[in-house]
Structure formats: C-alpha cells, structure tokens
Amino acid sequence: MIILENLRFLLIGPYPTGAIGGLALTLILSLFVGLGSLGVGLALAALSLSTSRPVSIAAQLLPTLIRSLPSLVFLFWLYFLLPAILHIQLTPLQSAVIAFSIYQGSFIAEDLRGGLNAVARGQAEAGAATGLSTAQVFWHIKLPQAIRATVPALVNRYINMFLYTSTASVVGVMEFTGTTMLVNSRIMVHPIQIFGFAAIVYFVFCFGLSSFGRFLERRWNWAPKITRAATAV
Amino acid sequence: MKQLLTTPSDVTKPVCVSMRKVSKFYGAHQVLKDVSLDVTQGEVIVVCGPSGSGKSTCIRCINQLEPIQSGEIRIFDEPIDQSKKGLARLRTNVGMVFQSFNLYPHKTAIENVILAPMKVKGMPRKEAEKIGMALLARVGLAEKAASYPAFLSGGQQQRVAIARALAMQPAVMLFDEPTSALDPEMIQEVLDVIVSLANEGMTMLIVTHEMNFARRVANRVVFMDAGRILEIAPPDEFFTNPKEERAKQFLSKILSH
C-alpha cells in the first residue's frame, strides 16, 4: 500500500540521513510554537494590566496589529524582511517558530486578557489585603482563574496553531504537509490516499487536543462558576 | 463642631490605629470628611450608619485598599509607608474580612489560608499548614480543609476567610459587613467566631448592621453619615440614648424589625 511504503518518510522525513521532517517536525514545531505563544500571550496579557498607560496600550495595540495579518504574511515578513532590513538570517524553522509564536501569542494574549478581566475584583483585593504583591496576586490568584476560564478558547487556539504549522512548508520547513506534498508529487497517482492519510493524522491530533481540553475542564472543577465569589459588592 | 469621643477612655493601652482628619474623594465626590478616630489595643469598634455613609471606605483606608487624599493614618504610631514593602508589612499587621468572602475559588480551604504566610512571610509549607489547620479548627472547619470554596456554605466560606486573615497573625482585624451576604441561619456561626476573637482581646473594627451583636461586643460604636463621624459612644449609650438626630432616625429604622 502506498502509505505504508512511504510511512517512514511521512513520519520523520529523510532523517537520519538528512534533516528531520514529516510528522515529527510538525510535532517539534508545534511544541516550540505552543510554548513560545503561551509565553508571548502571558507576557502581553500581564503587560496589558500594567498601571503604566503607555505599556498597557502598547501591549494591547501589538496584538491588534498582528492579528490583522494572515499568519502566512507575518511569516513572510520574518523570513524575507528581517534579513533584508536587519541582516539577520534565520533558518526556515527559526522563522516559523518565531513568527507563529508571536502571531498565535497575540491571540492567546487577548483570550487571557478577557479571562483576567473576568476575575472578580474582590479576588485581587483579598490577596492584597493579606500582603501579597501585585505580581504574586497575578501569578497565584488571577492567572489560574483566568486560565481556567479560558481553557475552551485556548484549546481552540492550539488546534488552530497546530493546523497552521502546515503553512511553514511554504518557506521550506519540510513538516508533515510538506513531506505529504513531496510524496504526492513523486508518486503522482494516489492523491486521495496520501492526502486522506494527512487528514486523518491531523484529525487524530486535534481530537486529542480537544479531549485534553475537556479533561482539564473536569480536572479544574473547583468552582462550578468562576465568578462565584462576586456575590455582592 | 462639638467634641467627639475620638479617643477611648482607657489611655493606658497603646493606640493601634489612629486616623486624623482623613478625607477621601472619588473624583469631586467626597466620601470621607475629616474622619478622626483612635483605636487602642484590644478595643472592638463597631462602625454603623446608613448605606453610602462611608463606613466601608473608612475601614478600607486603614489597610490602604483605598488611598486617602488628606489627613493621616498611623498604625502603632507609625505613618503608613507607601512602598511595596511598607504596604506588605501594614497588611500583615492589619487583617481584613470582606462582605463577599473573596476566597480563592481555585484553592482549597487550607490553601486559601496558607498562601499569604508562605508567599509573604516565606514560611515553609509544613509550618504554614500546621498554623492553618489550627486556625481552621478554631473556626470549626478542620474537616473542610481539603474542600474548595464552591463546596462550602456561605457561613463556612466566611469562617475560612477569617482564618485566612488570622493566618498572618495581624494585630488588628477589619471586618467589612462580614454577615451581609449570608443567609440568616448562617449569620450566627460567623458572629460567634468574631465574638470569640473579641474575648481573646483582638483589636477589631467591624462594619455591621447586626445591632444586637454590636451591643454585645463593641467597646464603642461609631455612627457615620455622609462621610462624617457624627457620634462615637459606648454601645449602651448609643443604643438607648443617641444624641444625634440622624442616629436616632437610623436606629429607629434599623431596630424596628
């Protein structure tokens, strides 16, 4: 069968004789972008709460600007423009990780900001009243509640992010979609099987992600309603 | 303006909280007008008055949850240090219990109690848990230590909140309408805890509408209206023979049922 004959190449690319690719590279890329975008999202969301107005505005303006570009255009920016302007040459993989991290991080920042704003005001006051600093209140009190409230949206983002890693093949990152296209153009006659296989693989991982999201929602079942504490002001 | 009983009769004890001509504005609206009050160690002050009179704002200024625009607040004869460290120290010294409990919903009862001792005082978890469990036992909730707030009744949540405030071993406790959000049958269990604190000599400022309770625990009752302290009197005097017309009106409304 056509898939089995090419399975090894689809999963890991030409590795170990060449660079790692295929599904393995998609997973590596997703892992880096997943962590990177969470970091970017957290940083922007935290900065948007800053008491310094310029910082807060900048932290909200940046996601607004970035979100109005297609992620592929943003990737082109990094891949083609940075070398031209700043004379920094990034590998395709580096460009993809950085571009997608900033891009998806902008969306995550907005999700988290919404979650943070939904945390009852009394929560921060209770923390402050026991002597916790603003940073401690953010980290130990606001953020866990915001993340809990944001889980469905974050799962959405991560599914989206996972699927969009496929566009990295356009700048030459030979991840799963890229290798699938390579196999297809080499064999020419079995596009249905080859792209059908790709669809199944993407589906399995996305289904896994949404199941994990539902697991987290059950696991963090410490409050039926997140704003429960806000019974009266 | 006539002299108020702003200083307590017992001058042998140290002054814990001293407010001098404290004023606070929200924009152009003045919510506290020249509020002056001295609270000595071990005193229980009940603050009452109609809604919007500035009672809550008054006690929230003491731990700087609300900044003030003029006047001075001193804690143990020290002015309030506005730096981060100063505020943390102040709030370690002055505990607060809120009307809406404000327990952290993502933390169990014991985790609610030990968070600040661990993070602010740097106490090891074991030690904090030991103190926390003792405090939960004290408010009658040792068996609920592992419960999340959503699974506790309002009265239980408020008792955990009291334990959480006590965990910092404060010298003064502020209560901002601690029973106003509770069902009637849960009010008593919370008041009982506050009474036991009073009996142990905890210095407290309590904003409440529970007048029977006020009569029982207060050393002095402070009556506020429109941002001013209008009357300060021992509870017997205040409840039987209020001097201010406004206080009479207030009491006739609140005591009629």
XYZ file of C-alpha atoms in Angstrom:
490
model
C 0.000 0.000 0.000
C 1.153 3.442 -0.920
C 1.051 4.909 2.623
C 2.951 2.053 4.213
C 5.667 2.246 1.577
C 6.209 5.911 2.405
C 5.323 5.803 6.073
C 8.815 6.297 7.397
C 9.352 9.331 5.170
C 5.985 10.816 6.138
C 6.725 10.380 9.832
C 10.326 11.517 10.122
C 11.391 12.764 6.680
C 14.839 11.830 5.364
C 16.163 11.505 8.946
C 18.730 10.119 9.924
C 20.451 10.542 6.566
C 19.032 14.046 6.196
C 17.228 16.686 8.267
C 14.318 15.594 10.404
C 10.967 16.228 8.778
C 7.453 14.900 8.375
C 5.109 14.445 11.269
C 7.999 14.532 13.756
C 8.923 18.022 12.589
C 5.289 19.130 12.798
C 5.232 17.989 16.408
C 8.549 19.670 17.211
C 7.382 22.881 15.552
C 4.066 22.733 17.420
C 5.794 22.144 20.723
C 8.058 25.166 20.308
C 5.274 27.364 18.992
C 2.947 26.116 21.731
C 5.367 27.123 24.468
C 6.505 30.274 22.692
C 2.993 31.542 22.016
C 1.970 30.854 25.604
C 4.955 32.885 26.779
C 4.160 35.733 24.387
C 0.473 35.586 25.317
C 1.173 35.632 29.051
C 3.643 38.470 28.760
C 1.296 40.614 26.659
C -1.695 39.871 28.900
C 0.299 40.703 32.027
C 1.647 43.911 30.494
C -1.835 44.948 29.401
C -2.762 45.074 33.120
C 0.152 47.395 33.827
C -0.651 50.580 35.687
C 1.593 52.424 33.264
C -0.700 53.591 30.494
C 1.832 53.555 27.614
C 2.846 49.982 28.492
C -0.742 48.853 28.781
C -1.735 50.473 25.483
C 1.287 49.062 23.660
C 0.524 45.586 24.995
C -2.977 45.818 23.592
C -2.059 47.540 20.338
C 0.530 44.963 19.300
C -1.906 42.024 19.205
C -4.440 44.195 17.397
C -1.914 44.964 14.653
C -0.575 41.453 14.332
C -3.986 39.831 14.341
C -4.969 41.810 11.303
C -2.379 39.992 9.177
C -2.667 36.467 7.851
C -0.159 34.304 9.726
C 1.475 33.388 6.416
C 2.103 37.053 5.604
C 3.580 37.507 9.061
C 5.835 34.522 8.428
C 6.967 36.045 5.106
C 7.778 39.219 6.963
C 10.151 37.448 9.273
C 11.580 35.200 6.638
C 12.142 37.732 3.886
C 12.123 41.137 5.530
C 14.307 40.592 8.578
C 17.317 39.515 6.506
C 16.736 42.427 4.134
C 16.356 45.073 6.818
C 18.380 43.871 9.783
C 20.714 41.468 8.012
C 19.691 38.661 10.334
C 19.485 35.359 8.522
C 17.096 32.946 10.166
C 16.626 29.332 9.151
C 13.130 28.500 7.867
C 12.417 26.618 11.087
C 13.566 29.520 13.276
C 11.443 31.956 11.275
C 8.405 29.722 11.598
C 8.815 29.231 15.346
C 9.268 32.948 15.985
C 6.567 34.111 13.588
C 3.931 31.647 14.774
C 4.803 32.206 18.436
C 4.272 35.943 18.148
C 1.251 35.521 15.920
C -0.587 32.920 17.982
C 0.647 34.587 21.166
C -1.258 37.704 20.129
C -4.483 35.745 20.040
C -3.706 33.983 23.304
C -2.970 37.352 24.918
C -6.440 38.568 24.046
C -8.043 35.362 25.340
C -6.155 35.637 28.604
C -6.884 39.332 28.932
C -10.587 38.543 28.722
C -10.159 35.813 31.324
C -8.201 38.108 33.615
C -10.824 40.821 33.359
C -13.482 38.283 34.303
C -11.781 37.522 37.620
C -13.777 39.261 40.343
C -12.186 42.433 41.677
C -12.507 41.167 45.231
C -10.015 38.401 44.446
C -7.147 40.824 43.935
C -8.252 42.821 46.976
C -8.284 39.738 49.162
C -4.766 38.932 48.016
C -3.537 42.472 48.525
C -5.164 42.609 51.958
C -3.010 39.688 53.094
C 0.148 41.435 51.919
C 0.675 39.736 48.559
C 2.391 41.887 45.950
C 0.780 42.746 42.620
C 2.931 40.132 40.894
C 2.016 37.469 43.450
C -1.665 38.316 43.107
C -1.320 37.969 39.336
C 0.541 34.681 39.437
C -1.202 32.866 42.285
C -4.714 34.289 42.183
C -5.701 35.928 38.920
C -3.860 33.840 36.345
C -5.038 30.370 37.456
C -8.633 31.566 37.407
C -8.165 33.301 34.065
C -6.623 30.198 32.505
C -9.432 28.029 33.832
C -11.983 30.378 32.305
C -10.024 30.446 29.060
C -9.468 26.712 28.557
C -12.059 26.280 25.771
C -10.677 29.297 23.911
C -7.084 28.184 24.448
C -7.838 24.704 23.107
C -9.307 26.388 20.050
C -6.124 28.419 19.641
C -3.909 25.397 19.997
C -5.853 23.414 17.428
C -5.642 26.366 15.116
C -1.932 26.748 15.795
C -1.284 23.057 15.175
C -3.029 23.204 11.818
C -1.331 26.434 10.787
C 2.118 24.943 11.278
C 1.417 23.335 7.891
C 1.916 26.721 6.219
C 5.562 26.647 7.301
C 6.128 24.316 4.336
C 5.781 27.396 2.121
C 9.127 28.746 3.365
C 10.715 25.311 3.135
C 10.087 23.745 6.518
C 9.515 20.160 5.467
C 6.968 19.299 8.111
C 4.112 16.878 7.677
C 2.184 18.732 4.979
C 5.422 19.474 3.138
C 6.503 15.849 3.071
C 2.995 14.806 2.092
C 3.241 17.083 -0.932
C 6.679 15.698 -1.752
C 5.394 12.148 -1.660
C 2.394 13.120 -3.720
C 4.396 14.812 -6.420
C 6.802 11.901 -6.585
C 4.092 9.282 -6.944
C 1.522 11.412 -8.788
C -1.255 8.831 -8.969
C -2.545 8.412 -5.414
C -3.534 11.867 -4.129
C -6.671 10.583 -2.408
C -4.815 8.071 -0.254
C -1.942 10.450 0.514
C -3.986 13.494 1.457
C -6.611 11.297 3.095
C -3.889 9.960 5.346
C -2.779 13.522 6.123
C -6.330 14.495 7.036
C -6.681 11.514 9.371
C -3.393 12.290 11.109
C -4.355 15.953 11.646
C -7.761 14.910 12.890
C -6.333 12.471 15.425
C -4.088 15.105 16.955
C -6.779 17.795 17.021
C -9.224 15.386 18.590
C -6.577 14.606 21.177
C -6.181 18.301 21.925
C -9.883 18.908 22.408
C -10.168 15.805 24.590
C -7.303 17.124 26.680
C -9.167 20.440 26.992
C -12.273 18.682 28.259
C -10.114 16.728 30.691
C -8.664 19.983 32.046
C -12.119 21.477 32.443
C -13.177 18.483 34.517
C -9.931 18.372 36.422
C -10.141 22.016 37.443
C -13.650 21.600 38.661
C -13.023 23.587 41.811
C -15.759 26.031 41.041
C -18.941 25.485 39.081
C -18.897 29.191 38.270
C -15.724 31.161 38.001
C -17.187 34.430 39.275
C -18.820 32.792 42.236
C -17.023 34.965 44.743
C -18.559 38.085 43.252
C -21.891 37.647 45.002
C -22.025 41.181 46.289
C -20.039 44.340 46.144
C -18.329 71.373 65.699
C -18.653 69.687 69.043
C -16.099 67.333 70.523
C -16.395 63.678 69.578
C -15.258 60.787 71.683
C -12.471 60.098 69.210
C -10.078 58.797 71.842
C -11.029 55.958 74.131
C -11.326 56.427 77.870
C -8.649 53.858 78.619
C -5.462 55.720 77.733
C -3.148 53.232 79.429
C -3.177 50.938 76.392
C -1.220 51.678 73.217
C -3.053 53.127 70.249
C -3.247 50.631 67.384
C -4.941 52.676 64.723
C -5.052 56.414 64.631
C -6.938 58.365 61.980
C -6.538 62.125 61.881
C -8.717 64.307 59.684
C -8.817 61.678 56.980
C -10.514 62.755 53.773
C -11.125 60.766 50.651
C -12.545 61.733 47.291
C -13.815 59.803 44.317
C -13.249 62.484 41.709
C -15.092 65.507 43.012
C -17.257 63.458 45.347
C -16.017 63.461 48.925
C -16.725 60.148 50.644
C -14.796 60.745 53.866
C -14.766 64.118 55.581
C -12.202 64.760 58.304
C -12.569 61.377 59.912
C -10.653 61.118 63.188
C -10.560 58.074 65.405
C -8.140 56.390 67.796
C -8.423 52.693 68.447
C -6.484 51.207 71.339
C -5.206 47.694 71.620
C -7.941 45.201 72.414
C -10.762 47.565 71.526
C -13.715 46.497 69.439
C -15.185 49.302 67.384
C -18.433 48.831 65.533
C -18.988 51.238 62.670
C -22.576 51.717 61.604
C -24.611 54.129 59.562
C -26.820 54.290 56.502
C -25.527 52.897 53.221
C -23.231 55.263 51.389
C -22.161 56.877 54.637
C -18.514 55.888 54.127
C -18.279 53.069 56.706
C -16.643 50.553 54.389
C -14.424 53.167 52.790
C -13.333 54.236 56.249
C -12.015 50.818 57.244
C -10.673 50.099 53.754
C -8.468 53.175 54.104
C -6.836 51.707 57.173
C -5.137 48.931 55.206
C -4.749 51.180 52.167
C -7.090 49.301 49.869
C -8.327 52.850 49.316
C -5.772 55.649 49.107
C -6.641 58.796 51.033
C -6.226 62.353 49.781
C -5.607 64.166 53.031
C -5.201 63.549 56.724
C -3.071 60.885 58.330
C -3.404 57.276 59.347
C -0.903 55.829 61.810
C -0.607 52.209 62.781
C 1.120 51.725 66.152
C 2.186 55.331 65.936
C 3.947 54.832 62.632
C 2.845 56.637 59.489
C 1.919 54.365 56.611
C 4.851 53.574 54.369
C 3.563 53.549 50.788
C 6.408 51.467 49.391
C 5.704 47.873 48.360
C 7.440 46.537 51.437
C 5.711 49.041 53.667
C 2.287 48.082 52.344
C 3.030 44.372 52.724
C 4.078 44.994 56.318
C 0.987 47.090 57.006
C -1.298 44.421 55.580
C 0.451 41.719 57.529
C -0.404 43.723 60.619
C -3.970 44.519 59.613
C -6.157 41.626 58.517
C -9.362 42.058 56.571
C -12.565 40.107 56.068
C -14.860 41.057 53.208
C -18.592 41.051 52.732
C -18.330 38.716 49.748
C -15.738 36.408 51.401
C -13.428 36.606 48.361
C -11.999 33.152 48.915
C -9.817 31.955 46.049
C -12.091 29.516 44.196
C -9.193 27.528 42.739
C -7.676 26.786 46.128
C -8.925 24.545 48.905
C -9.742 25.980 52.313
C -6.306 25.200 53.693
C -4.579 26.509 50.544
C -6.531 29.741 50.923
C -5.229 30.061 54.459
C -1.560 29.244 53.821
C -0.971 31.213 50.598
C -0.028 34.522 52.218
C 2.028 33.074 55.110
C 4.076 31.163 52.530
C 4.422 33.882 49.926
C 4.611 36.983 52.093
C 6.291 35.643 55.207
C 8.258 32.948 53.416
C 7.003 30.310 55.836
C 7.725 26.694 54.858
C 4.621 24.812 53.718
C 4.672 22.367 56.643
C 4.712 25.113 59.222
C 2.082 27.156 57.393
C -0.159 24.108 57.176
C 0.214 23.458 60.870
C -0.819 27.008 61.713
C -3.525 26.904 59.041
C -5.039 23.688 60.361
C -5.078 25.095 63.886
C -6.893 28.176 62.601
C -9.407 26.135 60.625
C -10.043 24.060 63.740
C -10.542 27.261 65.630
C -13.288 28.421 63.278
C -14.753 24.911 63.422
C -13.785 23.824 59.925
C -10.851 21.451 60.327
C -12.726 18.731 58.462
C -13.286 21.076 55.494
C -9.592 21.823 54.967
C -9.482 19.988 51.636
C -12.748 21.425 50.311
C -12.919 24.002 47.571
C -14.893 27.153 48.454
C -17.650 26.287 45.979
C -18.461 23.278 48.115
C -18.786 25.282 51.343
C -21.813 27.213 52.590
C -21.606 30.989 52.840
C -21.082 30.845 56.580
C -18.316 28.292 56.191
C -16.661 30.350 53.468
C -16.672 33.415 55.664
C -15.156 31.459 58.548
C -12.383 30.240 56.230
C -11.879 33.866 55.193
C -11.476 34.812 58.854
C -8.922 32.016 59.302
C -7.111 33.247 56.189
C -6.846 36.753 57.640
C -5.736 35.437 61.033
C -3.015 33.337 59.439
C -0.894 36.448 59.023
C -1.141 36.978 62.789
C -2.424 40.523 62.467
C -2.636 42.922 65.381
C -5.824 44.477 64.052
C -8.736 42.922 62.174
C -11.079 44.802 59.868
C -14.494 43.339 59.096
C -16.411 44.865 56.193
C -20.027 43.777 56.675
C -18.977 40.177 57.320
C -22.528 38.832 57.558
C -24.366 40.946 54.987
C -24.091 38.377 52.210
C -25.157 35.476 54.409
C -28.425 33.644 54.794
C -29.957 34.407 58.197
C -29.260 30.974 59.631
C -25.557 31.312 58.869
C -25.023 34.702 60.417
C -24.683 33.408 63.965
C -21.832 30.992 63.260
C -19.774 33.836 61.827
C -20.661 36.249 64.629
C -19.694 33.593 67.185
C -16.203 33.447 65.720
C -15.909 37.229 65.881
C -17.145 37.262 69.488
C -14.537 34.672 70.450
C -11.869 36.868 68.853
C -13.138 39.817 70.856
C -12.955 37.773 74.037
C -9.341 36.964 73.281
C -8.528 40.628 73.064
C -8.207 41.074 69.288
C -8.404 44.706 68.205
C -11.198 44.972 65.668
C -13.084 47.464 63.551
C -16.351 45.991 62.359
C -18.776 47.468 59.889
C -22.081 45.741 60.516
C -25.837 46.117 60.641
C -26.147 43.467 63.345
C -27.092 45.750 66.192
C -27.574 43.099 68.872
C -24.127 41.828 68.085
C -22.753 45.378 68.212
C -24.277 45.855 71.641
C -22.658 42.664 72.852
C -19.083 43.053 71.583
C -18.439 46.736 70.927
C -16.464 48.928 73.269
C -17.507 51.920 71.227
C -19.972 52.434 68.421
C -19.088 54.845 65.651
C -22.008 56.307 63.749
C -21.275 57.697 60.309
C -23.397 59.649 57.906
C -22.468 61.309 54.603
C -18.762 60.683 55.090
C -18.540 62.095 58.601
C -18.361 60.525 62.013
C -21.383 62.018 63.758
C -21.315 60.155 67.009
C -18.972 57.918 68.960
C -20.352 56.369 72.109
C -20.304 53.222 74.223
C -22.992 50.857 72.895
C -25.366 51.193 75.860
C -25.379 54.907 75.489
C -25.608 54.857 71.707
C -28.489 52.411 71.509
C -30.563 53.764 74.374
C -29.877 57.441 74.058
C -28.292 58.538 70.783
C -27.510 62.219 70.736
C -27.602 62.910 67.033
C -30.934 63.296 65.294
C -29.571 61.367 62.301
C -28.533 58.489 64.565
C -31.983 58.403 66.139
C -33.601 58.146 62.716
C -31.172 55.448 61.670
C -31.723 53.397 64.819
C -35.488 53.698 64.664
C -35.390 52.272 61.141
C -32.915 49.523 61.792
C -34.238 48.414 65.204
C -37.922 48.441 64.279
C -37.801 44.898 62.928
